[in-house]
């Protein structure tokens, strides 16, 4: 899927009220933001609009309040962080489209920003309700979508405002960057193009595997999904996570790789544990079969070495999903080794959101990567070649 969408630079925003959908769905612990990456990544778009003299009405969802007001998911901490990052007081409206909020939006001076309360406090948001979308749109003259992390959802604030609200709709810098970098990797990659795919399940990643098999030179497999491939090849998997109903899909992927001459790499050794527990008994086995009573929880050192060697020579790398249960230190070695190899490769490196992005950030490699995506689900769907409704609804160039 290639997009050629208008951006904020292709439309006159001066002296206009601009509704900007951001992805401020940041992780919180006891009401404190634990990673402000998504807020920081939205700042260039907001600053550009403020600098052009627009009145900027920001909106976003946070968490899954299921259509009900729940103060646990208030955007108040985001308003406070935006106030620091923008150097101006950013007020939080009491709700998304209520009368007081509309008054605040109408009175907002040009060059100032206002944040609407969590869009998902109203169940019409996720239903992409046309009336709710029109109410949101009525506060502005232009719609800017910069919420890459929510672009795979057709919700009122991501697609509805453009579909039903009648506003001219363009993308912000973050969406432009995300689709630019990932689009180039899919359409015109520097070779060799290596895809690294991990995580729990083959079923979650099969769309990406299939799309990338048409484009890449090597696919490196790790994480729980490796064991479904092991089983599909006739190996034993013990108690490892394995999707027994997906063995055919796994076999088809291996056959496709062979037909397309894609180097399909699976672990040759494994770190296995007795139980699915952080402090379980564990050991390394020099085998691609998992013994009875054990489960594979990470790739082994020989595999780390082979994968790192392959990564070393890459031109483009797309990585999505950990190589093992990377949340637990004993089983994080594979993910850490791959993160290190990617960061040192000199390749164009694109890290999908979620656990692999978290590992890269935690290890301090984020700055060494070409791009760490802000969207887990959205980047997966993009890599699958699916249309993202929050982007499809924007004006073409
Ligand atoms: P995903 O969201 O599909 O990228 O999967 C990430 C999850 O996969 C993480 O929570 C990991 O703990 C889990 N995972 C990775 N490797 C394994 C494994 N060998 N067994 C069980 N879970 C795993």
Coordinates of C-alpha atoms and ligand atoms in Angstrom, one line a residue:
X1 CA 0.0 0.0 0.0
X2 CA 1.6 3.3 -1.0
X3 CA 0.2 6.6 0.0
X4 CA 0.8 10.0 -1.4
X5 CA -1.1 12.2 1.0
X6 CA -1.2 15.9 1.5
X7 CA 0.5 17.1 4.7
X8 CA 0.2 20.2 6.9
X9 CA 2.6 21.9 4.5
X10 CA 0.2 21.5 1.6
X11 CA -2.6 23.5 3.2
X12 CA -3.0 27.0 4.5
X13 CA -3.5 26.8 8.2
X14 CA -2.8 30.4 9.2
X15 CA -5.7 31.9 11.2
X16 CA -7.6 28.6 11.0
X17 CA -9.0 26.3 13.7
X18 CA -7.3 23.0 13.3
X19 CA -8.4 19.8 14.9
X20 CA -5.4 17.5 15.3
X21 CA -5.8 13.8 16.2
X22 CA -2.7 12.6 18.0
X23 CA -1.8 9.3 19.6
X24 CA -1.4 10.3 23.3
X25 CA -2.1 6.8 24.4
X26 CA 1.0 6.7 26.6
X27 CA 1.9 4.1 29.3
X28 CA 1.0 5.3 32.8
X29 CA 1.9 4.0 36.2
X30 CA -0.1 5.4 39.1
X31 CA -1.0 8.4 37.0
X32 CA 2.6 9.1 36.0
X33 CA 3.7 8.9 32.3
X34 CA 6.4 6.2 32.0
X35 CA 7.3 6.9 28.4
X36 CA 6.4 10.2 26.7
X37 CA 7.7 9.1 23.3
X38 CA 4.3 9.5 21.6
X39 CA 3.8 13.0 23.0
X40 CA 7.3 14.1 22.0
X41 CA 6.8 12.7 18.5
X42 CA 3.6 14.8 18.1
X43 CA 5.4 18.0 19.0
X44 CA 6.8 19.0 15.6
X45 CA 3.4 19.0 14.0
X46 CA 1.8 21.0 16.9
X47 CA 4.7 23.5 16.9
X48 CA 4.5 24.0 13.1
X49 CA 0.7 24.7 13.3
X50 CA 1.2 27.1 16.3
X51 CA 4.0 28.8 14.5
X52 CA 1.7 29.4 11.5
X53 CA -0.8 31.1 13.7
X54 CA -3.4 28.3 13.9
X55 CA -5.6 27.6 16.9
X56 CA -4.8 24.0 17.6
X57 CA -7.5 21.7 19.1
X58 CA -5.8 18.4 20.1
X59 CA -7.6 15.1 20.6
X60 CA -6.7 11.6 21.4
X61 CA -7.8 8.4 23.1
X62 CA -6.1 6.8 26.1
X63 CA -6.5 3.2 27.1
X64 CA -9.8 1.3 26.9
X65 CA -12.4 3.1 29.0
X66 CA -15.1 1.3 26.8
X67 CA -17.2 4.4 26.1
X68 CA -17.6 5.5 29.7
X69 CA -16.0 8.4 31.6
X70 CA -13.3 6.9 33.8
X71 CA -10.8 9.2 35.5
X72 CA -8.2 6.5 35.4
X73 CA -7.9 7.3 31.7
X74 CA -8.0 11.1 31.8
X75 CA -5.6 13.0 29.5
X76 CA -4.7 15.4 32.4
X77 CA -1.1 14.0 32.7
X78 CA -0.7 14.5 28.9
X79 CA -1.9 18.2 29.2
X80 CA 0.7 18.7 31.9
X81 CA 3.5 17.2 29.7
X82 CA 2.4 19.2 26.6
X83 CA 2.5 22.4 28.7
X84 CA 6.2 21.6 29.4
X85 CA 7.0 20.6 25.9
X86 CA 5.3 23.5 24.1
X87 CA 6.2 26.2 26.7
X88 CA 2.6 27.3 26.9
X89 CA -0.3 26.4 29.2
X90 CA -2.3 23.7 27.5
X91 CA -5.8 23.5 29.1
X92 CA -7.7 20.2 29.2
X93 CA -11.3 20.5 28.2
X94 CA -13.9 18.8 30.4
X95 CA -15.0 16.4 27.7
X96 CA -14.7 15.8 23.9
X97 CA -17.7 17.6 22.3
X98 CA -19.8 19.1 25.2
X99 CA -21.0 22.7 25.2
X100 CA -18.3 24.0 27.6
X101 CA -15.6 22.3 25.4
X102 CA -17.1 23.8 22.3
X103 CA -17.0 27.3 24.0
X104 CA -13.3 26.7 24.9
X105 CA -12.5 25.7 21.3
X106 CA -14.3 28.7 19.9
X107 CA -12.5 31.1 22.3
X108 CA -9.1 29.6 21.8
X109 CA -6.7 32.3 20.6
X110 CA -4.6 31.7 17.4
X111 CA -1.1 30.4 18.3
X112 CA -2.5 28.5 21.3
X113 CA -3.4 24.8 21.9
X114 CA -6.2 23.1 23.7
X115 CA -6.5 19.4 24.6
X116 CA -9.9 17.7 24.4
X117 CA -10.6 14.9 27.0
X118 CA -10.3 11.2 26.0
X119 CA -12.3 10.5 22.9
X120 CA -13.1 7.0 24.1
X121 CA -15.1 8.4 27.1
X122 CA -17.9 8.4 24.5
X123 CA -19.0 5.1 23.0
X124 CA -19.7 6.8 19.7
X125 CA -16.0 7.3 19.1
X126 CA -15.2 3.6 18.5
X127 CA -18.5 3.1 16.7
X128 CA -17.3 5.8 14.2
X129 CA -20.7 7.4 14.7
X130 CA -21.3 10.1 12.0
X131 CA -23.0 12.5 14.4
X132 CA -20.2 12.4 16.9
X133 CA -17.7 12.9 14.1
X134 CA -19.7 15.9 12.8
X135 CA -19.8 17.4 16.3
X136 CA -16.0 17.0 16.6
X137 CA -15.5 18.5 13.1
X138 CA -17.7 21.5 13.9
X139 CA -15.1 22.9 16.2
X140 CA -12.5 23.3 13.3
X141 CA -11.9 24.2 9.7
X142 CA -9.1 21.7 9.0
X143 CA -8.4 18.2 10.2
X144 CA -4.9 16.9 10.7
X145 CA -4.3 13.2 11.5
X146 CA -1.0 12.6 13.2
X147 CA -2.1 9.5 15.2
X148 CA -0.2 6.8 13.5
X149 CA -0.7 4.4 16.4
X150 CA -4.5 4.6 15.9
X151 CA -4.5 4.9 12.1
X152 CA -5.5 1.2 11.7
X153 CA -8.8 2.0 13.4
X154 CA -11.8 3.6 11.6
X155 CA -13.0 5.6 14.6
X156 CA -14.8 8.9 14.7
X157 CA -11.7 11.0 15.6
X158 CA -9.3 9.1 13.2
X159 CA -11.4 8.7 10.1
X160 CA -15.0 9.9 10.8
X161 CA -14.1 13.6 10.9
X162 CA -12.8 13.3 7.4
X163 CA -15.5 10.9 6.2
X164 CA -18.5 12.6 7.6
X165 CA -17.3 15.9 9.0
X166 CA -16.5 17.4 5.6
X167 CA -13.2 18.9 6.7
X168 CA -10.2 19.1 4.5
X169 CA -8.0 16.4 5.9
X170 CA -4.2 16.1 5.8
X171 CA -1.5 14.2 7.7
X172 CA 1.0 15.6 10.2
X173 CA 4.7 15.0 10.3
X174 CA 4.6 11.8 12.3
X175 CA 2.3 10.0 10.0
X176 CA 4.3 11.3 7.1
X177 CA 7.5 10.0 8.6
X178 CA 6.0 6.6 9.5
X179 CA 4.5 5.8 6.1
X180 CA 7.5 7.3 4.3
X181 CA 10.1 5.2 6.0
X182 CA 8.1 2.0 6.1
X183 CA 6.7 2.5 2.6
X184 CA 10.2 2.9 1.2
X185 CA 11.3 -0.3 2.9
X186 CA 8.4 -2.2 1.3
X187 CA 8.6 -0.7 -2.1
X188 CA 12.3 0.0 -2.8
X189 CA 14.4 -1.5 0.0
X190 CA 18.2 -1.3 0.1
X191 CA 19.3 -5.0 -0.2
X192 CA 19.8 -7.4 1.4
X193 CA 16.4 -6.8 3.0
X194 CA 16.1 -8.8 6.3
X195 CA 12.8 -9.2 8.2
X196 CA 13.1 -10.3 11.8
X197 CA 9.8 -11.6 13.2
X198 CA 9.2 -12.8 16.7
X199 CA 6.5 -12.7 19.4
X200 CA 4.1 -15.2 20.7
X201 CA 2.0 -16.4 17.7
X202 CA 2.3 -17.2 14.0
X203 CA -1.3 -16.3 13.6
X204 CA -0.6 -12.6 14.6
X205 CA 2.2 -12.3 12.2
X206 CA 1.3 -14.5 9.2
X207 CA 0.0 -11.5 7.2
X208 CA 3.3 -9.7 7.7
X209 CA 5.3 -12.9 6.9
X210 CA 3.4 -13.4 3.7
X211 CA 3.7 -9.8 2.5
X212 CA 7.4 -9.7 3.4
X213 CA 8.1 -13.1 1.7
X214 CA 7.3 -11.3 -1.5
X215 CA 9.8 -8.6 -0.8
X216 CA 12.7 -9.6 1.4
X217 CA 15.8 -11.7 1.1
X218 CA 16.0 -13.3 4.5
X219 CA 13.4 -13.9 7.2
X220 CA 14.6 -14.5 10.8
X221 CA 12.2 -16.2 13.1
X222 CA 12.3 -16.1 16.9
X223 CA 10.0 -16.0 19.9
X224 CA 7.1 -18.4 20.6
X225 CA 6.1 -18.6 17.0
X226 CA 9.3 -20.5 16.2
X227 CA 7.9 -23.5 17.9
X228 CA 4.9 -23.7 15.6
X229 CA 7.4 -23.7 12.7
X230 CA 9.4 -26.4 14.6
X231 CA 6.3 -28.6 14.9
X232 CA 5.3 -28.0 11.3
X233 CA 8.7 -29.3 10.3
X234 CA 8.2 -32.5 12.4
X235 CA 10.3 -31.5 15.4
X236 CA 9.2 -32.0 19.0
X237 CA 8.2 -28.8 20.9
X238 CA 7.5 -30.2 24.5
X239 CA 5.3 -27.7 26.3
X240 CA 6.3 -24.7 24.2
X241 CA 3.7 -22.3 23.0
X242 CA 2.6 -23.9 19.7
X243 CA -0.5 -23.2 17.5
X244 CA -1.3 -26.8 16.5
X245 CA -4.1 -25.5 14.3
X246 CA -1.7 -23.3 12.3
X247 CA 0.8 -26.0 11.2
X248 CA -0.5 -25.8 7.6
X249 CA -0.1 -22.1 7.5
X250 CA 3.5 -22.5 8.8
X251 CA 4.3 -25.1 6.2
X252 CA 2.9 -22.9 3.4
X253 CA 5.1 -20.0 4.6
X254 CA 8.2 -22.3 4.5
X255 CA 7.2 -23.6 1.1
X256 CA 6.7 -20.0 -0.2
X257 CA 10.1 -19.0 1.2
X258 CA 11.7 -21.9 -0.7
X259 CA 9.9 -21.0 -4.0
X260 CA 10.9 -17.3 -3.6
X261 CA 14.4 -18.2 -2.6
X262 CA 14.1 -16.3 0.6
X263 CA 16.5 -17.5 3.3
X264 CA 14.1 -18.7 6.1
X265 CA 16.0 -18.9 9.4
X266 CA 14.8 -20.7 12.5
X267 CA 16.6 -21.2 15.8
X268 CA 19.2 -23.9 16.0
X269 CA 19.5 -23.9 19.8
X270 CA 17.2 -22.8 22.5
X271 CA 16.9 -21.7 26.1
X272 CA 14.3 -23.9 27.7
X273 CA 12.4 -23.6 31.0
X274 CA 10.4 -26.0 33.1
X275 CA 7.5 -23.7 33.6
X276 CA 6.1 -20.5 32.2
X277 CA 7.5 -18.5 35.2
X278 CA 10.2 -15.8 35.5
X279 CA 12.2 -17.8 38.1
X280 CA 11.7 -21.3 36.5
X281 CA 14.6 -23.8 36.2
X282 CA 16.2 -23.2 32.8
X283 CA 19.0 -24.4 30.5
X284 CA 20.4 -24.2 27.0
X285 CA 20.0 -27.1 24.6
X286 CA 21.9 -27.5 21.4
X287 CA 18.9 -28.6 19.5
X288 CA 15.9 -27.5 17.5
X289 CA 13.7 -30.1 19.3
X290 CA 12.4 -29.3 22.7
X291 CA 12.3 -32.2 25.2
X292 CA 9.2 -33.4 27.0
X293 CA 8.4 -31.5 30.1
X294 CA 10.2 -28.3 28.9
X295 CA 9.3 -25.3 26.9
X296 CA 11.3 -23.0 24.6
X297 CA 11.5 -19.5 26.1
X298 CA 14.3 -17.9 24.1
X299 CA 16.7 -18.5 21.2
X300 CA 20.1 -19.9 22.2
X301 CA 23.6 -18.4 21.9
X302 CA 24.5 -20.2 18.6
X303 CA 21.3 -18.8 17.1
X304 CA 22.1 -15.3 18.4
X305 CA 25.5 -15.6 16.7
X306 CA 24.0 -16.8 13.4
X307 CA 21.3 -14.2 13.4
X308 CA 23.7 -11.4 14.3
X309 CA 26.0 -12.4 11.5
X310 CA 23.2 -12.3 9.0
X311 CA 22.0 -8.9 10.4
X312 CA 25.5 -7.5 10.0
X313 CA 25.3 -7.6 6.2
X314 CA 21.8 -6.2 5.9
X315 CA 20.9 -3.1 3.8
X316 CA 17.4 -2.8 5.3
X317 CA 16.0 -4.4 8.4
X318 CA 12.4 -4.6 9.6
X319 CA 12.0 -6.0 13.1
X320 CA 8.7 -6.8 14.9
X321 CA 8.4 -9.0 18.0
X322 CA 10.8 -10.3 20.6
X323 CA 13.0 -13.4 20.3
X324 CA 11.9 -14.8 23.6
X325 CA 10.1 -13.9 26.8
X326 CA 12.1 -10.7 26.9
X327 CA 10.2 -9.3 29.9
X328 CA 12.1 -11.9 32.1
X329 CA 15.9 -11.4 32.4
X330 CA 16.8 -15.1 31.9
X331 CA 15.0 -15.1 28.6
X332 CA 15.9 -11.7 27.3
X333 CA 19.3 -12.6 25.9
X334 CA 18.1 -13.3 22.3
X335 CA 16.1 -10.1 22.0
X336 CA 19.0 -8.1 23.5
X337 CA 21.5 -9.7 21.1
X338 CA 19.3 -8.9 18.1
X339 CA 18.8 -5.3 19.3
X340 CA 22.5 -4.9 19.5
X341 CA 23.2 -6.4 16.1
X342 CA 20.6 -4.3 14.5
X343 CA 21.9 -1.1 16.1
X344 CA 25.4 -1.9 14.9
X345 CA 24.5 -3.0 11.4
X346 CA 24.5 0.4 9.7
X347 CA 21.4 -0.8 7.8
X348 CA 18.2 1.2 7.4
X349 CA 16.5 -0.2 10.5
X350 CA 12.8 -0.1 11.2
X351 CA 11.5 -1.3 14.6
X352 CA 7.8 -2.1 14.8
X353 CA 6.1 -0.9 18.0
X354 CA 5.3 -3.1 21.0
X355 CA 7.9 -5.3 22.7
X356 CA 10.7 -5.0 20.2
X357 CA 10.5 -1.2 20.4
X358 CA 10.4 -1.4 24.2
X359 CA 13.5 -3.6 24.2
X360 CA 15.4 -1.2 21.9
X361 CA 14.4 1.8 24.1
X362 CA 15.3 0.1 27.3
X363 CA 18.7 -0.9 26.0
X364 CA 19.4 2.6 24.8
X365 CA 19.7 1.7 21.1
X366 CA 16.7 3.8 19.9
X367 CA 18.9 6.6 18.6
X368 CA 20.9 4.2 16.6
X369 CA 17.9 2.9 14.7
X370 CA 16.6 4.7 11.6
X371 CA 13.0 4.5 12.8
X372 CA 11.2 3.2 15.9
X373 CA 7.5 3.1 15.1
X374 CA 5.0 4.7 17.5
X375 CA 2.4 2.2 16.4
X376 CA 2.4 -1.6 17.2
X377 CA -0.9 -2.7 15.6
X378 CA -0.7 0.0 13.0
X379 CA 2.8 -0.8 11.9
X380 CA 1.9 -4.5 11.7
X381 CA -1.1 -3.8 9.4
X382 CA 1.0 -1.4 7.3
X383 CA 3.7 -4.1 6.9
X384 CA 0.9 -6.6 6.0
X385 CA 0.0 -4.3 3.1
X386 CA -3.4 -3.5 4.5
X387 CA -5.1 -0.1 4.0
X388 CA -5.1 2.1 7.2
X389 CA -8.5 3.9 7.4
X390 CA -7.0 6.9 9.3
X391 CA -4.6 7.5 6.4
X392 CA -6.8 6.4 3.5
X393 CA -9.4 9.1 4.4
X394 CA -6.8 12.0 3.9
X395 CA -6.6 14.1 0.8
X396 CA -4.3 12.8 -2.0
X397 CA -1.6 15.1 -3.3
Ligands
LIG1 P1 3.8 -10.1 20.2 O1 2.9 -9.1 20.9 O2 3.1 -11.0 19.2 O3 5.0 -9.4 19.6 O4 4.3 -11.1 21.3 C1 5.1 -10.6 22.4 C2 5.0 -11.6 23.5 O5 5.5 -12.8 23.1 C3 5.8 -11.1 24.7 O6 4.9 -11.0 25.8 C4 6.7 -12.3 24.9 O7 6.8 -12.7 26.3 C5 6.0 -13.5 24.2 N1 6.9 -14.5 23.8 C6 8.0 -14.4 23.1 N2 8.7 -15.6 23.1 C7 7.9 -16.5 23.7 C8 8.0 -17.9 24.0 N3 9.1 -18.6 23.6 N4 7.1 -18.5 24.7 C9 6.0 -17.8 25.2 N5 5.8 -16.4 24.9 C10 6.8 -15.8 24.2

